[in-house]
Coordinates of C-alpha atoms in Angstrom, one line a residue:
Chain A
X1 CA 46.8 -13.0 69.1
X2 CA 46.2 -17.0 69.0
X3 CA 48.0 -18.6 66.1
X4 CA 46.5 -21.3 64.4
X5 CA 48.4 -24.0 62.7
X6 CA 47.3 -26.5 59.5
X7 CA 47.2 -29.9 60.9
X8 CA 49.6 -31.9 59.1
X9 CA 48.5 -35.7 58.2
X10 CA 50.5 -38.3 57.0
X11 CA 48.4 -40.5 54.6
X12 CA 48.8 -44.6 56.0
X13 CA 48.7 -47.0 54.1
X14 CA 44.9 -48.5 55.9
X15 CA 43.7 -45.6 54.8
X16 CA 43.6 -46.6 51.2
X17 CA 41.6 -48.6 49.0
X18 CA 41.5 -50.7 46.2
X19 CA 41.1 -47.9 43.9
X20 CA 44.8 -47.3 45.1
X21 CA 43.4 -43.6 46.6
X22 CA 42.6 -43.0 50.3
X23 CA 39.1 -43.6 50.8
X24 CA 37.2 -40.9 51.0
X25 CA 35.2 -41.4 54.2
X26 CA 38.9 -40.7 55.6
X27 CA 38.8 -36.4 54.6
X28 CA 35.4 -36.5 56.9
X29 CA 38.1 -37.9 60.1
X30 CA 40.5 -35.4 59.0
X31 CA 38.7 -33.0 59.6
X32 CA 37.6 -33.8 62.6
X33 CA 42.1 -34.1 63.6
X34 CA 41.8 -30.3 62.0
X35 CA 38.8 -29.4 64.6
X36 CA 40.3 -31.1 67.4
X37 CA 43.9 -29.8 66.6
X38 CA 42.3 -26.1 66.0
X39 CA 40.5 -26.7 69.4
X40 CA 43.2 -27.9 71.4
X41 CA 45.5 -24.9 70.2
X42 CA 43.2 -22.1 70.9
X43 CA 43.1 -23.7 74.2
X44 CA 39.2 -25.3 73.9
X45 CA 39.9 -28.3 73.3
X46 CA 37.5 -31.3 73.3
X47 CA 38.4 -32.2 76.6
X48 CA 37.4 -29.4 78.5
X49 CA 33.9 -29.0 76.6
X50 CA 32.8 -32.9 77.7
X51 CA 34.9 -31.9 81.3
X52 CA 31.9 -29.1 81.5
X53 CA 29.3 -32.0 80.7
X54 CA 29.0 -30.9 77.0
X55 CA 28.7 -32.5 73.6
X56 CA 29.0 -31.4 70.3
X57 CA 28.1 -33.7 68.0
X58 CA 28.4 -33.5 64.1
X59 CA 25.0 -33.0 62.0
X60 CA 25.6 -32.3 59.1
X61 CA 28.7 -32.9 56.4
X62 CA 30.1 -31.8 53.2
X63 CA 32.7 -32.8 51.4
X64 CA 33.9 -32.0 47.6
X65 CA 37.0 -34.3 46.6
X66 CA 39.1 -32.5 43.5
X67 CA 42.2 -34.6 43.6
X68 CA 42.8 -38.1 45.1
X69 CA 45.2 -38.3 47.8
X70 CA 47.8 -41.5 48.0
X71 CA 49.3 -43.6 50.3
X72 CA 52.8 -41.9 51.5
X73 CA 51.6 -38.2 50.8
X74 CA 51.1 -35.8 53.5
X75 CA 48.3 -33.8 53.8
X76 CA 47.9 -29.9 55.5
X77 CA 44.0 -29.3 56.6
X78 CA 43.1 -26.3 57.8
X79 CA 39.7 -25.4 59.9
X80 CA 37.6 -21.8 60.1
X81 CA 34.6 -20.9 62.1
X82 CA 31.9 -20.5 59.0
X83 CA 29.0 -19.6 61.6
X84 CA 28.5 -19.3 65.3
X85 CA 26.0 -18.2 67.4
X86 CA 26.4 -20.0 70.9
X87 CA 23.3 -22.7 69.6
X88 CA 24.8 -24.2 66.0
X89 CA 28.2 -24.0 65.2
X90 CA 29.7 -24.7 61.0
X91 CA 33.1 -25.1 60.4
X92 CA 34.7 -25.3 57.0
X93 CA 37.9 -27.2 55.9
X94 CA 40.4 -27.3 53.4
X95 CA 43.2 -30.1 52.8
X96 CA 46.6 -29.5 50.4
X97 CA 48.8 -31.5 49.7
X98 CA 51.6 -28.3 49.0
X99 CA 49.9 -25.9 47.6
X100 CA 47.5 -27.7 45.9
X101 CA 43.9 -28.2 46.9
X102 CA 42.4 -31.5 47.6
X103 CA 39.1 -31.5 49.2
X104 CA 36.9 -28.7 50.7
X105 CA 34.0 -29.4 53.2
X106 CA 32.1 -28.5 56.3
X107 CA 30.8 -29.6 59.2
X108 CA 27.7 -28.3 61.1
X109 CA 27.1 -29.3 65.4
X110 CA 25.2 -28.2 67.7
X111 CA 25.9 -28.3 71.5
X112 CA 24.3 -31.0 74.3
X113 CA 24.3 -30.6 77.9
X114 CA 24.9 -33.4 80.2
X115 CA 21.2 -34.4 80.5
X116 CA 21.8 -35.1 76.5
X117 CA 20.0 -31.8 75.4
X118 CA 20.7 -28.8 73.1
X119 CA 21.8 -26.0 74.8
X120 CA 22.9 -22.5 74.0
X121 CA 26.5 -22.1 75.0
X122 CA 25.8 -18.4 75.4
X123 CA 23.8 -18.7 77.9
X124 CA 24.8 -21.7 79.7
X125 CA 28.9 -21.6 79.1
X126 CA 29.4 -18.1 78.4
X127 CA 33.3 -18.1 78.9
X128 CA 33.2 -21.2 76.3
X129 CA 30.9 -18.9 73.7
X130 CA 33.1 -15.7 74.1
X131 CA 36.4 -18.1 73.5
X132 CA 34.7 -19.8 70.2
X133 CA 33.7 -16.2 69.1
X134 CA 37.4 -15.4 68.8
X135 CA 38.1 -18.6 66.6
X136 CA 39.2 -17.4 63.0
X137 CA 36.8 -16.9 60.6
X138 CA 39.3 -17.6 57.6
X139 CA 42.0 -20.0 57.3
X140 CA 45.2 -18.9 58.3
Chain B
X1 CA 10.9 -55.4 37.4
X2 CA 13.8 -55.5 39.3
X3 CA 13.3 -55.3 42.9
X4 CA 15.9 -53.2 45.1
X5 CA 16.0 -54.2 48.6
X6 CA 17.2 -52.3 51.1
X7 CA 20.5 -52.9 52.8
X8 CA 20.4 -53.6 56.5
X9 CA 23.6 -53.0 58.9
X10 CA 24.1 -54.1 62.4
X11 CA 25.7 -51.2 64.1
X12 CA 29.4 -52.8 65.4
X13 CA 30.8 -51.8 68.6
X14 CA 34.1 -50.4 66.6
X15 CA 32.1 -47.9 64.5
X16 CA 30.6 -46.0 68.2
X17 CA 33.3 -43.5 69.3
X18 CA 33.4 -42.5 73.0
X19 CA 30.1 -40.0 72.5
X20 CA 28.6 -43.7 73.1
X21 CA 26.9 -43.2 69.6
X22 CA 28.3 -44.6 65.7
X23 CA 31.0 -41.9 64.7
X24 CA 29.2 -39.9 61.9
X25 CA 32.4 -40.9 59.4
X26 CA 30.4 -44.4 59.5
X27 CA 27.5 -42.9 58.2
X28 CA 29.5 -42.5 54.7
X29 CA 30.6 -46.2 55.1
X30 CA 27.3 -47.3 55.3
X31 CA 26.0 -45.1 52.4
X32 CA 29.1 -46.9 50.2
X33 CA 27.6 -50.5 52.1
X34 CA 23.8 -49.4 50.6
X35 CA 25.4 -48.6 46.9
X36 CA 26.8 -51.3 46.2
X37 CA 24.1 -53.5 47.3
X38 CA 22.5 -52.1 45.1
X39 CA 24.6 -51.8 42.3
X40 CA 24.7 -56.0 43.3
X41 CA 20.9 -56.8 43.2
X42 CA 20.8 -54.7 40.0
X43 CA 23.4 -56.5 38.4
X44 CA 25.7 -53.7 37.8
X45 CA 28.0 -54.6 40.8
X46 CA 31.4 -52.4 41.2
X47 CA 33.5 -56.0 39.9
X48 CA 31.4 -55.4 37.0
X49 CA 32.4 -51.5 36.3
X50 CA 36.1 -53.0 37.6
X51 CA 36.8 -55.5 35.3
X52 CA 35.6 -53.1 32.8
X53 CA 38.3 -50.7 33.8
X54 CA 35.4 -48.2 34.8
X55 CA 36.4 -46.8 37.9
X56 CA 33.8 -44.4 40.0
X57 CA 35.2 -42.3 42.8
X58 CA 33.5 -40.4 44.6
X59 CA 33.6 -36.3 44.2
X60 CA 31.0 -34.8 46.6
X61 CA 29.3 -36.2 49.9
X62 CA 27.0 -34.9 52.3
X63 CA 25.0 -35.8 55.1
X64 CA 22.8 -34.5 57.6
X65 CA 22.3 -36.5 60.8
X66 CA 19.2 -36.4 62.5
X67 CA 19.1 -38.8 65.4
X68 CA 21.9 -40.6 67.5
X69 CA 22.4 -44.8 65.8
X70 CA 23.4 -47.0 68.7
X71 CA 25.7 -50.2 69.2
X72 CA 23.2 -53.2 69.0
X73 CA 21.2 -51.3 66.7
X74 CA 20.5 -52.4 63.5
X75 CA 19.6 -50.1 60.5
X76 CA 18.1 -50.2 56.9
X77 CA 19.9 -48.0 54.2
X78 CA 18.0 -47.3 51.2
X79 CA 19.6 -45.7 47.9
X80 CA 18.1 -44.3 44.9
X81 CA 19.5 -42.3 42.2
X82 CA 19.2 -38.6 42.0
X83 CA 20.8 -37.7 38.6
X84 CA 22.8 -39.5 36.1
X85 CA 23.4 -38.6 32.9
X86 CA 26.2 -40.8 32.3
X87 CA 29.0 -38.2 32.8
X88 CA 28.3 -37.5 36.6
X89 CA 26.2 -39.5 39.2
X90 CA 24.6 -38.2 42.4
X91 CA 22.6 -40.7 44.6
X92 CA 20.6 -40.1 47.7
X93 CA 20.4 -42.3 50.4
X94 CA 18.3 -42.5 53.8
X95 CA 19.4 -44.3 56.7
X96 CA 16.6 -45.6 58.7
X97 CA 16.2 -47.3 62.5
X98 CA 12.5 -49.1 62.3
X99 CA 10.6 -46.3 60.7
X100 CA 12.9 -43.5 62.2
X101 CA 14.6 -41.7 59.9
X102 CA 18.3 -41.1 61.6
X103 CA 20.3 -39.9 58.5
X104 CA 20.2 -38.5 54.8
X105 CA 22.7 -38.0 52.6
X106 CA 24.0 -37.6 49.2
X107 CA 27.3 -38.8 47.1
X108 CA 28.7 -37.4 43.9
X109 CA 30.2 -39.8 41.4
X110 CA 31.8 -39.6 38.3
X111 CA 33.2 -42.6 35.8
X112 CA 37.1 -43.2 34.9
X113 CA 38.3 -45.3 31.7
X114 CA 41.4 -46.9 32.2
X115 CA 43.3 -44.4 32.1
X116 CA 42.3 -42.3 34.8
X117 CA 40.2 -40.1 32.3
X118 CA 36.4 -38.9 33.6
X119 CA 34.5 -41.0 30.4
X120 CA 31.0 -41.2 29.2
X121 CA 29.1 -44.3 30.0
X122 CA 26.8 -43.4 27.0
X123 CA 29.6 -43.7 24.4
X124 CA 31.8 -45.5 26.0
X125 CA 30.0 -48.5 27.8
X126 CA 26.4 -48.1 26.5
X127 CA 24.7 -51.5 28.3
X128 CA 25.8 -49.9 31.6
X129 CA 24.6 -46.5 30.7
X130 CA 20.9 -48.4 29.8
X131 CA 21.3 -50.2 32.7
X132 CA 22.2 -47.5 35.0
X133 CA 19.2 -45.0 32.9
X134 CA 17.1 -48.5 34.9
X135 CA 17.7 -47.6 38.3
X136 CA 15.6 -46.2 40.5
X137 CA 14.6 -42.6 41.3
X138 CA 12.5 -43.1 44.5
X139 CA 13.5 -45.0 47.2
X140 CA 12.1 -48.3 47.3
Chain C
X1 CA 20.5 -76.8 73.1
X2 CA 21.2 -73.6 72.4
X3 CA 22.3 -73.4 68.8
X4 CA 25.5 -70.8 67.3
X5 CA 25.2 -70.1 63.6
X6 CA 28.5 -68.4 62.5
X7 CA 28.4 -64.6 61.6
X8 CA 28.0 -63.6 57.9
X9 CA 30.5 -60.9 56.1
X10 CA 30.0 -59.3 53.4
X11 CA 33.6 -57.8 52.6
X12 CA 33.1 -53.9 51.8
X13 CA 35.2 -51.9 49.6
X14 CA 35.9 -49.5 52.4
X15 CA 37.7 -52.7 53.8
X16 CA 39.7 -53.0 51.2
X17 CA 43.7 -51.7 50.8
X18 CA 45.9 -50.8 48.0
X19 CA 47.5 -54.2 48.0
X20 CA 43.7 -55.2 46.3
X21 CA 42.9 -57.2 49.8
X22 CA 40.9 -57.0 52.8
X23 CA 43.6 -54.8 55.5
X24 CA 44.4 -56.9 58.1
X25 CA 43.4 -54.7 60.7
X26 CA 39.8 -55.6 59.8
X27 CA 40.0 -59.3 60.5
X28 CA 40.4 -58.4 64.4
X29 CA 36.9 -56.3 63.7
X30 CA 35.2 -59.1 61.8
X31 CA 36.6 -61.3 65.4
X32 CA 34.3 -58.6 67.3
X33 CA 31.4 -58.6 65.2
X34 CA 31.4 -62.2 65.8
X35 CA 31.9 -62.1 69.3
X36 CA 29.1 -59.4 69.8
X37 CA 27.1 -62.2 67.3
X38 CA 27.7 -65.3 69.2
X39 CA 27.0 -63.6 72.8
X40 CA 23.4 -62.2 71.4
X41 CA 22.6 -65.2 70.4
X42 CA 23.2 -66.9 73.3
X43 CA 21.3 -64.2 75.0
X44 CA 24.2 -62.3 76.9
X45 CA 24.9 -59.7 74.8
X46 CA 27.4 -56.7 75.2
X47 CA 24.2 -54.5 76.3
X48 CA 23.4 -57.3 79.0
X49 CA 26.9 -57.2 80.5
X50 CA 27.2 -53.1 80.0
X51 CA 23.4 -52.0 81.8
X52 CA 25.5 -54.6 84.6
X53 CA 28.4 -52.7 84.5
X54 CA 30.2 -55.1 83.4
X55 CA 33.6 -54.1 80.4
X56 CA 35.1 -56.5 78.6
X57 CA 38.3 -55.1 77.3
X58 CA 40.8 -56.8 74.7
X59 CA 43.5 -57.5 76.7
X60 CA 45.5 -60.0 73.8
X61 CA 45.0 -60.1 70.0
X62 CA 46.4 -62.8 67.8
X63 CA 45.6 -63.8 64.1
X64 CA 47.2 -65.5 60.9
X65 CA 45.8 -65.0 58.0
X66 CA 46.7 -67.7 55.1
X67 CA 44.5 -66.5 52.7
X68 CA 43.7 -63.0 51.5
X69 CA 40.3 -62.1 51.2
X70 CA 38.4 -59.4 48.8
X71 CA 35.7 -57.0 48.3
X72 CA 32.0 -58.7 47.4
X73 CA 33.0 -62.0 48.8
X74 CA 31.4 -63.2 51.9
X75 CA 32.9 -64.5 54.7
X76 CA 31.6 -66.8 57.7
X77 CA 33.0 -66.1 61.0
X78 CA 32.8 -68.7 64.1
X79 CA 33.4 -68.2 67.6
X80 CA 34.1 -71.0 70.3
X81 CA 35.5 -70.7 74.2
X82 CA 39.1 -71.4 74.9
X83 CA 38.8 -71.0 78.2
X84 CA 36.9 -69.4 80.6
X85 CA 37.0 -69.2 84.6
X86 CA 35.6 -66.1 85.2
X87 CA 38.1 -64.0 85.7
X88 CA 39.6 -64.4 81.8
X89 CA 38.4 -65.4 78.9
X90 CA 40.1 -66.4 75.5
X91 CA 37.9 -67.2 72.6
X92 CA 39.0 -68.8 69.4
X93 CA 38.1 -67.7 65.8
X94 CA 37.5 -68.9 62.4
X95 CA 37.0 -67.0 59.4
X96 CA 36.0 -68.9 56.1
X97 CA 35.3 -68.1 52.0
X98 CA 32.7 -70.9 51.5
X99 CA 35.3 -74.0 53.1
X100 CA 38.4 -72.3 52.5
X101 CA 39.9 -71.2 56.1
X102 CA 41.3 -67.5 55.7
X103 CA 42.2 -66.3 59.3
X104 CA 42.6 -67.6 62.1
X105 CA 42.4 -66.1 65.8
X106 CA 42.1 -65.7 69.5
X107 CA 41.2 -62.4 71.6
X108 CA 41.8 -62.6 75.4
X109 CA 39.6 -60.5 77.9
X110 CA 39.1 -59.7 81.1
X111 CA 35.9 -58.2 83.2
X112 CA 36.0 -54.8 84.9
X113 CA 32.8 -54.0 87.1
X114 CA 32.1 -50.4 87.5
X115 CA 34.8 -48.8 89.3
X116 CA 37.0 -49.6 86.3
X117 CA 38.8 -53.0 88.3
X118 CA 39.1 -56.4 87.2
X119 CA 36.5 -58.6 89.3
X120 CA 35.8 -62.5 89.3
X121 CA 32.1 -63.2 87.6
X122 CA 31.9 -65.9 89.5
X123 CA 31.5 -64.4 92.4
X124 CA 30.0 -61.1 91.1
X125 CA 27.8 -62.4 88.6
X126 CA 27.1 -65.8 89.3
X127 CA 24.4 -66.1 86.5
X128 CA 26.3 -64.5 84.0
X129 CA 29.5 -66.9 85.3
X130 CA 26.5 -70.2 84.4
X131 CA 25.7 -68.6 81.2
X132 CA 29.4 -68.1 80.2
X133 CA 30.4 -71.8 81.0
X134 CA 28.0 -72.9 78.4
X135 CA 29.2 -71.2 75.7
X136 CA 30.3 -73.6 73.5
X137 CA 34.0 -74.7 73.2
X138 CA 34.3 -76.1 69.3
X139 CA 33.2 -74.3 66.4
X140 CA 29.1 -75.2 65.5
Chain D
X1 CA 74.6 -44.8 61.6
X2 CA 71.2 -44.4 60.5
X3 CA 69.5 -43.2 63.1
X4 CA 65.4 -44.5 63.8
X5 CA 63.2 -42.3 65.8
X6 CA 59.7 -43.5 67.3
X7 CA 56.1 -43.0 65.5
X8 CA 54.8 -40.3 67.1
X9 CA 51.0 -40.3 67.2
X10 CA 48.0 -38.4 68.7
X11 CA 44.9 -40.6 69.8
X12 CA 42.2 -39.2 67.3
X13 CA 38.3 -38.9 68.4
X14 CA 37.3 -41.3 65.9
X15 CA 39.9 -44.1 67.4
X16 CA 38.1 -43.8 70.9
X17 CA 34.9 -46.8 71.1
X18 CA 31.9 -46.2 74.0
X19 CA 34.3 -47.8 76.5
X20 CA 35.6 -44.6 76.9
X21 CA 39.1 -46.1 74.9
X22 CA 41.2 -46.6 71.5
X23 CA 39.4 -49.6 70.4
X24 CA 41.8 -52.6 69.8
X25 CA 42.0 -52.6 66.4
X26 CA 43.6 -49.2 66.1
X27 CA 46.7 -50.6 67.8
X28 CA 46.8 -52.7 64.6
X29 CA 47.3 -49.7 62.7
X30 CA 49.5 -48.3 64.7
X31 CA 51.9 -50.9 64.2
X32 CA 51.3 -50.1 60.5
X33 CA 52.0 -46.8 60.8
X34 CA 55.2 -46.9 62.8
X35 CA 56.5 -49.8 60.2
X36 CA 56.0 -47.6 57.5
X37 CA 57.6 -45.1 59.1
X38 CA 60.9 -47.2 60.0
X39 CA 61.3 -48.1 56.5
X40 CA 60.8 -44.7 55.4
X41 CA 63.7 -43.5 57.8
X42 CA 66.1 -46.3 56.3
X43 CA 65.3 -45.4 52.9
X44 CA 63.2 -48.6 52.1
X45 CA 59.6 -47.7 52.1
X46 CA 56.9 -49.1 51.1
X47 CA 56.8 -47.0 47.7
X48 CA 60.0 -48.3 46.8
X49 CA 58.8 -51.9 47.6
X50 CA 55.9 -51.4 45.5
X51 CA 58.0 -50.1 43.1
X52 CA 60.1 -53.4 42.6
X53 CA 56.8 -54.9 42.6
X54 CA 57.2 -56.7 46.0
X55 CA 53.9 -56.8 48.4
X56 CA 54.9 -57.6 52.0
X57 CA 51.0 -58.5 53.3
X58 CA 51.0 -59.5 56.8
X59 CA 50.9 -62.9 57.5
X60 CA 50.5 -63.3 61.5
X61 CA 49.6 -60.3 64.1
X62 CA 49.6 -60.5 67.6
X63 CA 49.2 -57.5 70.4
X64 CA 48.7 -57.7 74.5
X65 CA 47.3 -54.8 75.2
X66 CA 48.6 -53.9 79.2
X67 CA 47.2 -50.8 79.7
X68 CA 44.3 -48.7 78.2
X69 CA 44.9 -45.2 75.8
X70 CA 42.6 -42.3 75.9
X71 CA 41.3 -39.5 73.0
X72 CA 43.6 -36.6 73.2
X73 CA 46.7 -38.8 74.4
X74 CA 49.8 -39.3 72.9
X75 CA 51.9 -42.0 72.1
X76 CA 55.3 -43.1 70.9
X77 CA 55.8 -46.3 69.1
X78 CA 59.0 -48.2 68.3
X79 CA 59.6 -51.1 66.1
X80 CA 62.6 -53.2 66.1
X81 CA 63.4 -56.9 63.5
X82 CA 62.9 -59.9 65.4
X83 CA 63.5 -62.0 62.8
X84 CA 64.6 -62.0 59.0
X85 CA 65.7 -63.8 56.4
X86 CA 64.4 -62.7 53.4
X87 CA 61.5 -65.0 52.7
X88 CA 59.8 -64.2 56.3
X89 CA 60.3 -60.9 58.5
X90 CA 58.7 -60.7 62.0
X91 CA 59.0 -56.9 63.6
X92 CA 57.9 -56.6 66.9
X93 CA 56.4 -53.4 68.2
X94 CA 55.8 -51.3 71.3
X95 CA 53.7 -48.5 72.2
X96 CA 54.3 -46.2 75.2
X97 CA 52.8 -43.0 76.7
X98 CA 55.2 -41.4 78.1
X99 CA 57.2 -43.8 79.4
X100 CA 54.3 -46.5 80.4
X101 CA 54.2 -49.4 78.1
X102 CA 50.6 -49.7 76.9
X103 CA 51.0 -52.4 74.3
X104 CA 53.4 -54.9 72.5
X105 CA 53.3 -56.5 69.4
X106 CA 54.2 -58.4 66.5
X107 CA 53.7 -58.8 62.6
X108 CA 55.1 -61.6 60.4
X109 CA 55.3 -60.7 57.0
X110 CA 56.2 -62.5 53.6
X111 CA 57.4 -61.0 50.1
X112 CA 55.5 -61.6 47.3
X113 CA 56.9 -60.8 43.8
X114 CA 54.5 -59.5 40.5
X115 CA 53.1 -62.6 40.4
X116 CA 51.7 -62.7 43.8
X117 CA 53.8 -65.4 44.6
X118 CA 56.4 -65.9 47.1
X119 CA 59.7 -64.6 46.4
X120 CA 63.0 -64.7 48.5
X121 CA 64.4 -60.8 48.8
X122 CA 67.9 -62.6 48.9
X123 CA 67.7 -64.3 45.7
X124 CA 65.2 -61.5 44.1
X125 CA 66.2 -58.1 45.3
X126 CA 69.7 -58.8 46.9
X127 CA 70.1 -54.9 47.6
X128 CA 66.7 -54.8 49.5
X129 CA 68.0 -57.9 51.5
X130 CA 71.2 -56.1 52.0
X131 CA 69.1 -53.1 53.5
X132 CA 66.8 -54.6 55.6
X133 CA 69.7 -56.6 57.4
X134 CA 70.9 -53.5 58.7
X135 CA 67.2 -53.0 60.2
X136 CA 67.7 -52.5 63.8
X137 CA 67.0 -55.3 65.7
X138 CA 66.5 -53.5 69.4
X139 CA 64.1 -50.8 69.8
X140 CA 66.2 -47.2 69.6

């Protein structure tokens, strides 16, 4: 069976503020390294979905930020498929720094084809709906 | 009455990502951009909260994209507040190209004293808790 | 004549670092914005020189900052040609707090057609080459 | 010896612009990123500078950019002194993918003490001088 690993982040110094915390639109691009990095590993990874013409841009997000992350701390954020049925796809996060949690949050796509327009990977991409049907449904 | 504008953006060439639209983590920029605009034209300004030792990070975001924003583009962000009751904050926010509506969204804000303690505007910094009772409910 | 106003900043928090000051990484944007700025106005925008197939890549980046700059101030930003012979292009920027210079900084570019390889306006795009030689060469 | 390894970094989605490539900026931050990381791996990091009290903003920045980076690449950078003696530091910088040198570059830095004012590390900090003598001065 595929392992999936967190995606480890060290916290940079740009990604702070003044209020001496990371900003927070930075946990909504972690994510997205944790989606990509979860792709890439279960061998789908952004790459070959726009090399088959396809999209899959981000429409809706959620975040809930329960402790500030710093500058020099490094972060573990870790992806699972909430929903997917080949036409919207929702992903949920989690970020730790150790064991403790930082932020939660989701993201919701869809899919386009290359002529910009939703499509339904199950029909269209079928190899690409059965592989994101395997995707974990809980962290690991 | 105090008038609330709303804030307008040009869309930059560094906030599109290679999907040749603005990477949605903008979005959340822009909603920060639209608060504190208005915060500004209201008179409450974050130097103002600042150099009161207020700080007011933010705890929850979401958003929900509904149409592709463009380099060249330019957009009006428009804020108003959903619920404050001096303890928490939420305030809603609509991103708009022409009359298009493009994005919604939501953040969730809560107040720190000086010493990094959650605090209450109404007994600790009543004149901001008035003023902040003042601001609008309905985008304007 | 045509006329150049310089590009207007307003310095957001999401702009800001730890250190309590704009990140420095943002003055090479805030170059860009102007850039993008100064081209629109003088009616050869980035869209004009794209639906041509025309890139424009950062090929050198320079800046010195002798003054930090911080969140809710504004910031002017003016462009001016360096030099220009179709082939490259270096412009020259400016970045002021009312009179006070902050930054200073140049960005060198070259032109790719469509095929990805460096081509000669002036002999590709002759009226784009015109319109480029008029840009103006000291800050307006 | 104390041995320096390169900054490893993955190209993230949200670095890529609509050219298809890491906008300009990010190399910016990349030379950020690997600095930090130097100083980390010699026991002087930027915690410890804070620490003392000493910011080290960035003065001057210059990059030439020689050959385009893609989403989903990965690069090493390496950083190397060119120049210190305790009341200016200039580290110059180089990114390569695999062994293809996309970028070089340079920051100039001063030390500021508490006050915000310029200190001399050699007069100030002599230990910290000391240490960031023995900064290598070739890239490892």
């Amino acid at each position: 069976m595929q392992t999936i690993t967190p995606w480890v982040h060290k916290v940079q110094y740009y990604e702070t503020d003044q209020m001496q915390v990371v900003h927070h639109s930075n946990f909504i691009r972690w994510f997205e390294e944790c989606r990509v990095h979860m792709l890439d590993e279960f061998g789908y990874g952004y790459e070959k979905l726009e090399a088959a013409g396809v999209a899959s841009p981000v429409l809706t997000i959620e975040a809930k930020i329960s402790k500030s992350v710093h500058f020099g701390e490094t972060v573990e954020i870790r992806a699972a498929i909430e929903k997917f049925d080949g036409i919207r796809l929702t992903i949920r996060y989690e970020v730790r720094r150790a064991e403790e949690l930082c932020c939660t949050g989701k993201t919701g796509h869809c899919f386009l084809g290359p002529d910009g327009r939703p499509i339904s990977l199950k029909r269209k991409l079928p190899e690409v709906y059965e592989a994101f049907q395997a995707l974990p449904t809980e962290f690991m």
